[in-house]
XYZ file of C-alpha atoms in Angstrom:
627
model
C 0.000 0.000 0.000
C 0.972 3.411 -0.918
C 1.104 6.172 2.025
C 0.863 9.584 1.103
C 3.384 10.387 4.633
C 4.863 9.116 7.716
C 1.800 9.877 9.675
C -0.636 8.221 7.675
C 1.222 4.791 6.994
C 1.633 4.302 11.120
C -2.197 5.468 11.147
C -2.282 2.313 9.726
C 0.006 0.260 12.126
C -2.282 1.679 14.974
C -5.256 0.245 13.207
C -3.305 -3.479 13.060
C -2.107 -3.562 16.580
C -5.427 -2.972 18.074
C -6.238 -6.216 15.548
C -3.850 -8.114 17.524
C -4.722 -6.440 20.648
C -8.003 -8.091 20.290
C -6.977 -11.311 18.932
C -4.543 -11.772 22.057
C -7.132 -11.212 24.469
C -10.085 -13.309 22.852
C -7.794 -16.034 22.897
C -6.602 -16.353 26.325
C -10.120 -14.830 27.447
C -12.148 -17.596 25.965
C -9.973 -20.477 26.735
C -9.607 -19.636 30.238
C -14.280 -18.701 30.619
C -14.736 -21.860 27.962
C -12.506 -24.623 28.760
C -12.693 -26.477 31.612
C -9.672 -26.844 33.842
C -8.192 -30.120 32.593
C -8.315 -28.834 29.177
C -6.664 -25.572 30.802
C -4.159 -26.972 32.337
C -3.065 -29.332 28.953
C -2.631 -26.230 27.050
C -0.281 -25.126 29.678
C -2.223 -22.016 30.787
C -3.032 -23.065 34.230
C -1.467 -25.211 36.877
C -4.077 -26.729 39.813
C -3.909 -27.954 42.287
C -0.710 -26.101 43.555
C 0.288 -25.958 47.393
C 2.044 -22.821 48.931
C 5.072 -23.986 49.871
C 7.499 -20.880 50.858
C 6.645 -17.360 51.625
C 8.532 -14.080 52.627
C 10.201 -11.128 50.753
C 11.675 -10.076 47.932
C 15.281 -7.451 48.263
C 12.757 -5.043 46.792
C 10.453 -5.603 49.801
C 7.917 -7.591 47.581
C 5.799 -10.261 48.633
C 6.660 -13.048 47.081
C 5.459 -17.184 47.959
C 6.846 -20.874 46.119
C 4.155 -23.015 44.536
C 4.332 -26.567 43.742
C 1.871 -29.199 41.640
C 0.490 -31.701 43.687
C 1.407 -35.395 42.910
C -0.207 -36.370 40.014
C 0.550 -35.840 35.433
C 3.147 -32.333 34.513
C 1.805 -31.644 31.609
C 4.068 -28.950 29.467
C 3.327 -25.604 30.269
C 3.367 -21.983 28.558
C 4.917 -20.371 31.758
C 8.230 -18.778 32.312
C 10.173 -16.076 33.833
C 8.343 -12.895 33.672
C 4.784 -14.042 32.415
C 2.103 -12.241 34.573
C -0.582 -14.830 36.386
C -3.100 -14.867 38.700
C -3.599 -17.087 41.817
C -6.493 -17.698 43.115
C -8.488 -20.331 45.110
C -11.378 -22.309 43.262
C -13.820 -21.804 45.695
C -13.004 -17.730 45.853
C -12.450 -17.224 42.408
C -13.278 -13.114 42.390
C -10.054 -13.189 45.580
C -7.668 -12.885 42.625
C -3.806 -11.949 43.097
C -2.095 -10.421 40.419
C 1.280 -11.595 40.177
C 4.564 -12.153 38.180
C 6.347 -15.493 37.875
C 9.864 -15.012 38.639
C 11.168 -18.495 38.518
C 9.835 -21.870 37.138
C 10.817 -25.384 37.075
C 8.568 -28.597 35.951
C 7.026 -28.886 38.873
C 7.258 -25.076 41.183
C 7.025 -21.644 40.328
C 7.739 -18.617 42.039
C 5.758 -15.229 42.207
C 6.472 -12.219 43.033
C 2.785 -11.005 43.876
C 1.417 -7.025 43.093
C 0.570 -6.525 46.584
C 1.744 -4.451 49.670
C 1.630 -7.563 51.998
C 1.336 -11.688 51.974
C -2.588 -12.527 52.007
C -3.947 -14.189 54.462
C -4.227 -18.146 54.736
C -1.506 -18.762 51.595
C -0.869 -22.240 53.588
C -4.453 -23.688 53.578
C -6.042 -25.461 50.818
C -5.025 -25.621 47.365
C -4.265 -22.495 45.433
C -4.754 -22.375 41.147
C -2.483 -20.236 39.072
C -3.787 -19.448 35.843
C -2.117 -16.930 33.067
C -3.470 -13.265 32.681
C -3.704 -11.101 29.684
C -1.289 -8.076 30.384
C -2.059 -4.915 28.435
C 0.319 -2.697 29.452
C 2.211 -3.185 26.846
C -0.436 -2.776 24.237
C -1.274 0.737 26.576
C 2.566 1.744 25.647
C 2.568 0.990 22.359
C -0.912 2.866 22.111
C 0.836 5.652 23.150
C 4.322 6.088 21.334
C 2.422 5.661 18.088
C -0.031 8.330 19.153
C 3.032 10.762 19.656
C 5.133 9.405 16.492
C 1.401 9.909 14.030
C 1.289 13.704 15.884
C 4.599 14.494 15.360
C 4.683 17.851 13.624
C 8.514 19.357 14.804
C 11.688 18.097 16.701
C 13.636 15.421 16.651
C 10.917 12.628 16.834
C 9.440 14.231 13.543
C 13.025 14.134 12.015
C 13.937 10.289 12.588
C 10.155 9.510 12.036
C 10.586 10.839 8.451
C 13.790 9.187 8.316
C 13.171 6.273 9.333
C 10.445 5.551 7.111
C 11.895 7.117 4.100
C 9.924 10.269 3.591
C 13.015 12.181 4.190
C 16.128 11.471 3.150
C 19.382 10.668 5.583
C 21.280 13.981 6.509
C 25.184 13.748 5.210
C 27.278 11.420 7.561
C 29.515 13.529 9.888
C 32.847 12.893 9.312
C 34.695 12.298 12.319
C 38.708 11.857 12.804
C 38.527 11.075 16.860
C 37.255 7.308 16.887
C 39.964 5.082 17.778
C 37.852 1.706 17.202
C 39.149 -1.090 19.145
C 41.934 -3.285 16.728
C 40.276 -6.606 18.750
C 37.425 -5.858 16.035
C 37.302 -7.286 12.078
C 37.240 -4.854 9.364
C 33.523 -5.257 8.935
C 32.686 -4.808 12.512
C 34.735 -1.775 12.493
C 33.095 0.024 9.546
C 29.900 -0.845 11.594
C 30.761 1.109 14.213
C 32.481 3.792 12.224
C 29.319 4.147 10.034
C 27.341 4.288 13.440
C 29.140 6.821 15.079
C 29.010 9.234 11.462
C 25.511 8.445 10.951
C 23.590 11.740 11.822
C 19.526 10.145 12.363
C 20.055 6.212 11.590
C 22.046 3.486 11.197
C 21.653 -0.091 10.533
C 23.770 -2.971 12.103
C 23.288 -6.139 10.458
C 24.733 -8.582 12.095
C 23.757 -12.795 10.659
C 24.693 -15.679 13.335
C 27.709 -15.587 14.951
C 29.161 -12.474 13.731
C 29.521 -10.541 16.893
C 26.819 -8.411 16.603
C 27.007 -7.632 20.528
C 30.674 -6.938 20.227
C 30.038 -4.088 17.866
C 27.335 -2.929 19.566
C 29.148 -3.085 23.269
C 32.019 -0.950 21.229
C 29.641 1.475 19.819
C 28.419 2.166 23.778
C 31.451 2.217 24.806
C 32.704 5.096 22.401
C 29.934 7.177 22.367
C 29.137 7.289 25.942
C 32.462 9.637 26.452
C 30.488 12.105 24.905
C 26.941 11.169 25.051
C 26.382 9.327 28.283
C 23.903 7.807 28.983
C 22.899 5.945 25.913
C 19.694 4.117 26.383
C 20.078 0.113 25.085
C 16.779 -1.728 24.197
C 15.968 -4.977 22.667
C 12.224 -6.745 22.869
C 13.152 -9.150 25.164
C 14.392 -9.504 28.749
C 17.051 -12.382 28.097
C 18.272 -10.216 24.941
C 18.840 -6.939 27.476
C 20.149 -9.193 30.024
C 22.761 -10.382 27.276
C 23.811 -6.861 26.518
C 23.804 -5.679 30.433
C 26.159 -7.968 31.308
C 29.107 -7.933 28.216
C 28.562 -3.780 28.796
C 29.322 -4.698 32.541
C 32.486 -6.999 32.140
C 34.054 -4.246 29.612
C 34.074 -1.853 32.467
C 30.963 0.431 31.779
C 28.231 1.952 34.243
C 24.779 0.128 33.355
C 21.879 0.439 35.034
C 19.357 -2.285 34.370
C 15.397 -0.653 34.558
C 13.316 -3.514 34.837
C 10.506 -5.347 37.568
C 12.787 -7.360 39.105
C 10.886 -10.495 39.210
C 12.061 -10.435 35.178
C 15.845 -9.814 35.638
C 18.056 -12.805 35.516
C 20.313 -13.718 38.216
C 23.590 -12.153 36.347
C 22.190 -9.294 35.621
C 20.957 -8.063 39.316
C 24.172 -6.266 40.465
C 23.560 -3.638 37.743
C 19.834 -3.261 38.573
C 18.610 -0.120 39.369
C 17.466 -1.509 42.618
C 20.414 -3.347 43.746
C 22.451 -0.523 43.163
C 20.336 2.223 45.165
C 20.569 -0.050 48.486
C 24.432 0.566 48.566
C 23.965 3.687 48.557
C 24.358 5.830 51.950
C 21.062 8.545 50.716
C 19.062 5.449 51.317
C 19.880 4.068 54.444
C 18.184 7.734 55.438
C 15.498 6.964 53.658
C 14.985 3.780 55.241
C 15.674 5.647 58.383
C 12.707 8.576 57.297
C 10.544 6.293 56.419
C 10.877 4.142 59.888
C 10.601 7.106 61.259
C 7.322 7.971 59.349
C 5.896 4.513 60.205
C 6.498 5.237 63.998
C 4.564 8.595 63.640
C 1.571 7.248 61.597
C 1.557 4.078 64.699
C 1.678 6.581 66.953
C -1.548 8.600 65.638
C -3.266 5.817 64.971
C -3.404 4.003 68.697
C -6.733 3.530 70.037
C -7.041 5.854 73.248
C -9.975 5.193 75.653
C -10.380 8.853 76.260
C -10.168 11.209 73.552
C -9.370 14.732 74.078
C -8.741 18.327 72.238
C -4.642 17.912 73.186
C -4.634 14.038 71.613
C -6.600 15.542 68.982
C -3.817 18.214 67.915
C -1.449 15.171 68.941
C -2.257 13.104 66.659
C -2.755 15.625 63.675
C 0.762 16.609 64.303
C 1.749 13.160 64.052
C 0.009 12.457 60.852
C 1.642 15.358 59.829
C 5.034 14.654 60.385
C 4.176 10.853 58.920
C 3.251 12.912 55.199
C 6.479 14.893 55.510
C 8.956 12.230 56.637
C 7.971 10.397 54.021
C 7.771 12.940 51.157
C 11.397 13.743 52.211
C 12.254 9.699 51.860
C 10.815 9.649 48.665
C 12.581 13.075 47.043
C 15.622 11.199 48.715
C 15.216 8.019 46.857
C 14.337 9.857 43.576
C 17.521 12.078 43.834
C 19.281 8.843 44.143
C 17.542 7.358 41.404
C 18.601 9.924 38.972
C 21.865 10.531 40.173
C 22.811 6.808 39.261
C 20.937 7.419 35.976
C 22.870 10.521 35.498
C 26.480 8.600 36.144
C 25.769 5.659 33.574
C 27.382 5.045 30.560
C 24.338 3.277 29.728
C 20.946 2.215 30.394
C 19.572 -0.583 29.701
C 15.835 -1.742 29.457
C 13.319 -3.645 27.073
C 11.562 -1.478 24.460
C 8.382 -1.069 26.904
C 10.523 -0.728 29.876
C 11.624 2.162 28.201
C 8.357 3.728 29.786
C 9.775 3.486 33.062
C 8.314 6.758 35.093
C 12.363 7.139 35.722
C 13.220 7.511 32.341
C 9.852 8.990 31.114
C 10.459 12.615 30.710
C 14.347 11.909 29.742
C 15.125 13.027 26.280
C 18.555 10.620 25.213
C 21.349 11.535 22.852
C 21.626 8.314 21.173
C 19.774 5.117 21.700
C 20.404 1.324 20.204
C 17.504 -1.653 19.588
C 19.180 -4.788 19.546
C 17.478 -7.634 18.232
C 15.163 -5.509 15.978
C 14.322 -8.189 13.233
C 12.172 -9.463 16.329
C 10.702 -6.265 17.567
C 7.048 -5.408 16.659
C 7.170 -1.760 14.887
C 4.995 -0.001 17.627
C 7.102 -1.001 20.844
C 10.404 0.189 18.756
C 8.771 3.532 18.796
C 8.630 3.756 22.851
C 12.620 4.273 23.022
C 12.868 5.773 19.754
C 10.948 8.980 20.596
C 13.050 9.089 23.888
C 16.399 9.691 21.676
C 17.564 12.419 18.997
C 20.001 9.008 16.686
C 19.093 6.004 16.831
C 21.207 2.519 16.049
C 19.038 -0.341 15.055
C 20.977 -3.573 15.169
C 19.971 -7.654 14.256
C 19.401 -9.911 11.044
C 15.734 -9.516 9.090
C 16.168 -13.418 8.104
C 16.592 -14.550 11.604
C 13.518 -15.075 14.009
C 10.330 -12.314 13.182
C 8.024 -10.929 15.672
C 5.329 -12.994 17.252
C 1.922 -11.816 15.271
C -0.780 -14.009 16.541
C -3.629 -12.152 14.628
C -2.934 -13.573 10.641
C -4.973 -10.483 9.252
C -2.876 -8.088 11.336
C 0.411 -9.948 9.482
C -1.069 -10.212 6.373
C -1.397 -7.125 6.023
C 1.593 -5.456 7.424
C 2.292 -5.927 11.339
C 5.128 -8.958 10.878
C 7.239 -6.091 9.258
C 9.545 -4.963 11.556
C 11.116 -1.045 11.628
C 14.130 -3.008 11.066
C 13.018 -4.143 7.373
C 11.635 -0.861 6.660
C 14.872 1.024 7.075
C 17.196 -1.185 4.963
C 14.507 -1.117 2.204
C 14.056 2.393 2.621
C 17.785 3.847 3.506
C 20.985 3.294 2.761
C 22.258 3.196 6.605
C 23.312 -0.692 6.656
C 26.152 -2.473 7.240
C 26.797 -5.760 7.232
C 28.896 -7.911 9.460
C 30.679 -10.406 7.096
C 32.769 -12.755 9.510
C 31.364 -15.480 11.572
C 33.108 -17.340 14.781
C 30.876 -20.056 15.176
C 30.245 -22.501 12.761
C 32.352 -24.586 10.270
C 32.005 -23.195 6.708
C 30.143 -26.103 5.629
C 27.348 -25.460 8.562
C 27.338 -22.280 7.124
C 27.570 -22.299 3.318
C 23.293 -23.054 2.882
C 22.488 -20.183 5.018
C 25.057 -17.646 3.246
C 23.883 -18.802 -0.351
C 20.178 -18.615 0.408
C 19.976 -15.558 2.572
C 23.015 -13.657 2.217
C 24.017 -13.539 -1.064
C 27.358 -15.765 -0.198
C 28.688 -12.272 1.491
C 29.903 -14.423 4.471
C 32.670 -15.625 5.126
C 34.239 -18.051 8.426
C 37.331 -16.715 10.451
C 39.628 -18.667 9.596
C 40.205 -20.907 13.359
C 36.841 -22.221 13.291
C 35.930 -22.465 9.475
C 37.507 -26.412 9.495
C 36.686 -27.146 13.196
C 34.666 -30.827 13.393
C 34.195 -33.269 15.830
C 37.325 -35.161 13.327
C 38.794 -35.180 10.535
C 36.876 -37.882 9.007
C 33.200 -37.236 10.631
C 30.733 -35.250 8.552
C 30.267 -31.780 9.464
C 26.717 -31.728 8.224
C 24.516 -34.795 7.785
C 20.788 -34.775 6.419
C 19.272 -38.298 7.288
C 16.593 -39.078 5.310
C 13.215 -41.081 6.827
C 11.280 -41.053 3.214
C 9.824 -44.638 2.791
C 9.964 -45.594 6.622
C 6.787 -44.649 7.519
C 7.980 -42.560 10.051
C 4.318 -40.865 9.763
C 3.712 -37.764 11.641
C 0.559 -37.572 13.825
C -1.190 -35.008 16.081
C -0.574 -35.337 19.558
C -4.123 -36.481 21.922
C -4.392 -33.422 23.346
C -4.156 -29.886 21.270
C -2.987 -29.149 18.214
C 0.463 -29.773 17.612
C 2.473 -32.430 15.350
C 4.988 -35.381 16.270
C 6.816 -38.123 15.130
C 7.480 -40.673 17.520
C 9.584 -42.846 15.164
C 11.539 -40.027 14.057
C 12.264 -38.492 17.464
C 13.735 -42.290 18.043
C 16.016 -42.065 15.462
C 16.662 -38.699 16.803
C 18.115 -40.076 19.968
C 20.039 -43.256 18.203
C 21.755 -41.257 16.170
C 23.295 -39.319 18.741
C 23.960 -42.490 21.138
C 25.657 -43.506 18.661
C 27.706 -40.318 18.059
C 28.209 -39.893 21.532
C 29.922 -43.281 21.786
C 32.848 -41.933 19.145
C 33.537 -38.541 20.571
C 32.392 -38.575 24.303
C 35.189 -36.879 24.905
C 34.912 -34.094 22.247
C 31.158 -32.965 22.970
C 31.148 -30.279 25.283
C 27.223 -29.533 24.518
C 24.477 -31.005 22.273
C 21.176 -28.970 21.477
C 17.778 -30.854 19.419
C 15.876 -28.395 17.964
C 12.443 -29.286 16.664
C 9.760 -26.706 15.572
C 7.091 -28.266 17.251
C 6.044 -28.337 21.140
C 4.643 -31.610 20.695
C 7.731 -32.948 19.869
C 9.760 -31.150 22.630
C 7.740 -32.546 24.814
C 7.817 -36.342 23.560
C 12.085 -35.756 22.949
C 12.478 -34.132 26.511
C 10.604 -37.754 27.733
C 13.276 -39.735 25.881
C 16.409 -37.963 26.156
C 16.260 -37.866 30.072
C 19.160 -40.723 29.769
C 21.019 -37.755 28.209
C 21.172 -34.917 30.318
C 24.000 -33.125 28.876
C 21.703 -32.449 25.765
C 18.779 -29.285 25.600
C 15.757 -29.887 23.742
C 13.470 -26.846 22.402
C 11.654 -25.356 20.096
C 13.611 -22.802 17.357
C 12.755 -19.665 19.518
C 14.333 -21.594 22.856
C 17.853 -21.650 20.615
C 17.454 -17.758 19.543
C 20.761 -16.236 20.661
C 22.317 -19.722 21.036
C 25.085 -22.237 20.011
C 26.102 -26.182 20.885
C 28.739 -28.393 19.816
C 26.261 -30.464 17.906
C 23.020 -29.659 16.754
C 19.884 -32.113 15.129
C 17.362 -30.555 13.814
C 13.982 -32.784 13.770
C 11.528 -31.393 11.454
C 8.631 -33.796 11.721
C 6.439 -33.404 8.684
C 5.798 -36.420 7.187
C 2.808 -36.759 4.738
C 1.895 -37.765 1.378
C 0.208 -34.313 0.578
C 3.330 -32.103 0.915
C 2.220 -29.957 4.083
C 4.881 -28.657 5.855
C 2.677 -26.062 7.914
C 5.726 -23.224 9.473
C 8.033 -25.128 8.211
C 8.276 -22.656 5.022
C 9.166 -19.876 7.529
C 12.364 -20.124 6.427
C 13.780 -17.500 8.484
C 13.512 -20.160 11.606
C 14.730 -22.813 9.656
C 18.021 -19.849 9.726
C 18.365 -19.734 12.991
C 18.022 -23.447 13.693
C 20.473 -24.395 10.822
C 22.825 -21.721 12.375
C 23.360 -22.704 16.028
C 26.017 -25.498 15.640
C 29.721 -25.072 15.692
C 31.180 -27.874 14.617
C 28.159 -30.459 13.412
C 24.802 -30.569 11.818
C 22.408 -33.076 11.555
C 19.066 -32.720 9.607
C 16.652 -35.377 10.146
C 13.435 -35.376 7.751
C 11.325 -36.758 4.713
C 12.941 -35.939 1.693
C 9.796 -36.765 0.090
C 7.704 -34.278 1.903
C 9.975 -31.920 1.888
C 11.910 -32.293 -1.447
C 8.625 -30.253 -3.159
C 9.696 -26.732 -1.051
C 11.986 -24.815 -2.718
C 13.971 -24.170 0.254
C 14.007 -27.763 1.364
C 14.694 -28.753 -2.360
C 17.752 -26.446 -2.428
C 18.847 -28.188 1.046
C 19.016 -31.241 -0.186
C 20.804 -30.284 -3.496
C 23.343 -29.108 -1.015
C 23.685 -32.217 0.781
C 24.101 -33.935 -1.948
C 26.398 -32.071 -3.623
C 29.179 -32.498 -0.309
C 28.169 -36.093 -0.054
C 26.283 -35.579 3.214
C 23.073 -37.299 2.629
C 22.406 -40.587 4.607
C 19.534 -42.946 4.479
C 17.401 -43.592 8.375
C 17.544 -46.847 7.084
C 21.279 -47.447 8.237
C 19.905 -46.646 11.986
C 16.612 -49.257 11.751
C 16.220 -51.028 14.511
């Protein structure tokens, strides 16, 4: 569709989110009134009947309590760090808590609850916790495309324009100070030289493995001498995390924003949080507000008589209660920014740049990571927050989640990130990779990236040996390896094929024990996650998960089990080939494919695959592994 202006095509995107908006909450809203709770509870939304097992406190003075399942089936579930839940008891359904899951495991979970106190009786009877629809984000993203349509002057009117190609890219500013780090290849370093010139936008593009976060930690670190603090986004918590931690270890400030029931462990030193408690300003504002707690005690105490002089004595007392802690808080907020203030850089996920501490904060530069997987309307939160921004990941790596197909049909799946290489010429690409052997590669670079890439040179031969195959597609066609749907819900396995899954790698495992530091299975469907996890429990050194579980990942050895296995051709997401990408792209040093050449030989992606096999002598037959 043609757009007359800036303003009118993300008229547009406003229109599609509240699409999704609607979808998302129908969904979730009409499993959790429709289905009953077994039903529930196999689609992984709820968990019942849990026990509380631990209560207290969280460092940030939140209540927080330890669920577990009861003895009985643990069925796969759709929770994980961060996901926002009620809990509830059956019999009291309308006594909801909000709260936040802050860890999981396969049979507890623990929550950080939204309220000032523990509730009452958390130890009797059995508790349900059941997922929530959260629409704050939705609220945020509302809201930054309301500003970015209404822009008429300023800097968000200038990269708006920019951005989206109604107005071209000011001239680069040359600069002769930038002393870019000689630990950094010649495409990383005209990455960060191009960043650093650019006067609006600039594009990163960084395919697996090479060193995207390097650049990107290198580009913070030069720019923050002069424009400290940069803000650092990315869509997800683990991605932020990521970043927080290599800024961290190369010496820089960072302050993580964040609830900090969704931080990871190695991330909390450099939360905001953790690093106001060291600081003496707020062991007085502990002190003021004890202080204020005494006072408000005090006025409140039940007095048998009553008189005019306990009358003014206890006004006075409420009194002093408001203005202790008005001076805790202005204490605590002076802290707050004075550690914002100090950073090199802060760091926060695209709605998190909403934070009330950052709100009203106007940023010199700011940098989306990840932003092939960032909707368009939660890129604009940070983006009006900043006068340059640096958008950095890989368009043919994992997309955004769109759950509403007319909303992605007709536009929301494209990411800011696409519409600025299309639209400018701001890109550059990263052309070395340190992960993979040049033969893991070579499918990936031909298909996707014009065969730009190229391995460093220590890793582009590495292999389990000299005479093992680096890549391996094992073919099931004429097995009957059939796939089937599992009994309950909707998704696909292949029971035979998740067997020969496992005997391939015993076998494997038997030659180069010694030489496997880490093994991954990646499978696009839950179903079979769930029926591989079963069956690999004899191997615990190896991680099974779907292709968003690997995002950001690598192993030793990687097999890929693609299921689909039918006479008609179907291979459902299978043809999103920008997951096959990132699956194909997470081993180092071996790669095995395991699949139905005959389903999948009519794809032209799939075709091309095994063309490639063939063509470095890398195809076997499943029939060499029949039992």
């Amino acid at each position: 569709m043609k757009y007359h202006n800036a303003s009118e095509e993300l008229g547009e995107v406003a229109v599609l989110l509240q699409l999704e908006k609607k979808v998302e909450e129908e969904r979730l809203s009409s499993i959790l009134r429709n289905k009953p709770i077994k039903e529930r509870k196999a689609e992984g939304l709820t968990w019942y009947p849990v026990q509380v097992v631990q209560q207290g406190y969280m460092p940030s003075g939140q209540p927080k309590v330890q669920v577990e399942r009861t003895k009985g089936d643990y069925p796969a579930h759709q929770f994980q760090s961060g996901s926002p839940v009620f809990l509830y008891k059956t019999e009291s359904v309308e006594e909801r808590y909000k709260a936040i899951i802050t860890a999981y495991s396969e049979t507890a979970l623990t929550l950080s609850l939204h309220e000032d106190d523990l509730p009452e009786g958390l130890r009797e009877g059995s508790w349900c916790v059941e997922a929530r629809f959260d629409d704050r984000a939705y609220f945020e993203m509302e809201r930054a495309l309301n500003v970015a349509i209404n822009a008429e002057k300023g800097e968000s009117k200038i990269l708006r324009d920019t951005m989206l190609g109604y107005r071209n890219l000011s001239e680069a500013i040359k600069r002769t100070d930038i002393k870019v780090s000689e630990a950094l290849n010649s495409s990383q370093k005209e990455a960060v030289i191009n960043a650093l010139e650019s006067a609006e936008v600039a594009v990163v593009h960084g395919p697996p493995g090479t060193g995207k976060t390097t650049t990107l930690v290198e580009i913070v670190r030069l720019e923050s001498k002069e424009l400290a603090p940069v803000l650092v986004c990315a869509p997800s918590n683990a991605a932020v995390d990521h970043l927080t931690v290599q800024l961290g270890q190369k010496g820089l400030k960072v302050v993580r924003l964040g609830h900090p029931a969704r931080l990871g462990e190695d991330v909390m030193q450099y939360a905001l949080d953790a690093q106001l408690d060291k600081m003496p300003e707020m062991k007085t504002a502990k002190e003021l507000r004890k202080r204020a707690a005494d006072a408000k005690e005090a006025a409140g105490k039940f007095k048998r008589k009553f008189d005019a002089t306990d009358r003014v004595s206890r006004k006075e007392n409420r009194s002093e209660a408001r203005a202790l802690n008005k001076e805790a808080r202005d204490l605590e907020r002076w802290a707050e920014q004075k550690l914002i203030n100090e950073a090199d850089a802060i760091t926060c996920t695209l709605v998190g740049a909403s934070d009330v501490r950052i709100r009203d904060r106007m940023f010199e530069l700011c940098i989306i990571d990840e932003a092939g997987q960032s909707l368009e309307p939660a890129s604009w939160i940070p983006i009006l927050k900043t006068k340059k921004v640096i958008l950095a990941g890989d368009p043919f790596q994992l997309p955004p989640t769109v759950k509403s197909d007319e909303a992605a049909s007709k536009g929301l799946s494209k990411t800011l990130l696409d519409k600025v290489i299309e639209r400018t010429d701001s890109t550059k690409l990263l052309n070395e990779q340190y992960r993979m052997n040049h033969k893991i590669m070579s499918y990936s670079n031909t298909f996707f990236y014009e065969g730009q890439l190229i391995a460093h040179e220590e890793i582009k031969d590495q292999a389990l040996a000299a005479d093992e195959l680096v890549v391996e597609f094992v073919d099931t066609a004429g097995c009957g390896y059939e796939e089937e749907m599992e009994s309950e819900g909707a998704s696909k396995r292949n029971p035979e094929e998740a067997k020969l899954v496992l005997r391939h790698y015993n076998q494997l495992k038997g030659k180069y024990s010694d030489q496997i530091d880490s093994v991954g299975i990646i499978t696009p469907y839950r179903a079979q996650v769930d029926l591989l996890r079963e069956q690999s429990k004899l191997f615990p050194e190896v991680t099974v998960q779907t292709v968003d579980g690997f995002q950001g990942q690598e192993r030793d050895v990687i097999y890929i089990s693609l299921v689909r296995s039918n006479d008609t051709g179907q291979l459902g997401f299978l043809t999103d080939y920008r997951r096959m990408n990132v699956a194909m792209t997470r081993a180092k040093r071996k790669l095995v494919v395991i699949g139905d050449s005959a389903t999948l030989g009519q794809d032209p992606f799939f075709s091309g695959f095994l063309e490639y096999v063939e063509g470095i002598e890398a195809y076997r037959s499943a029939w060499e592994w029949m039992e």
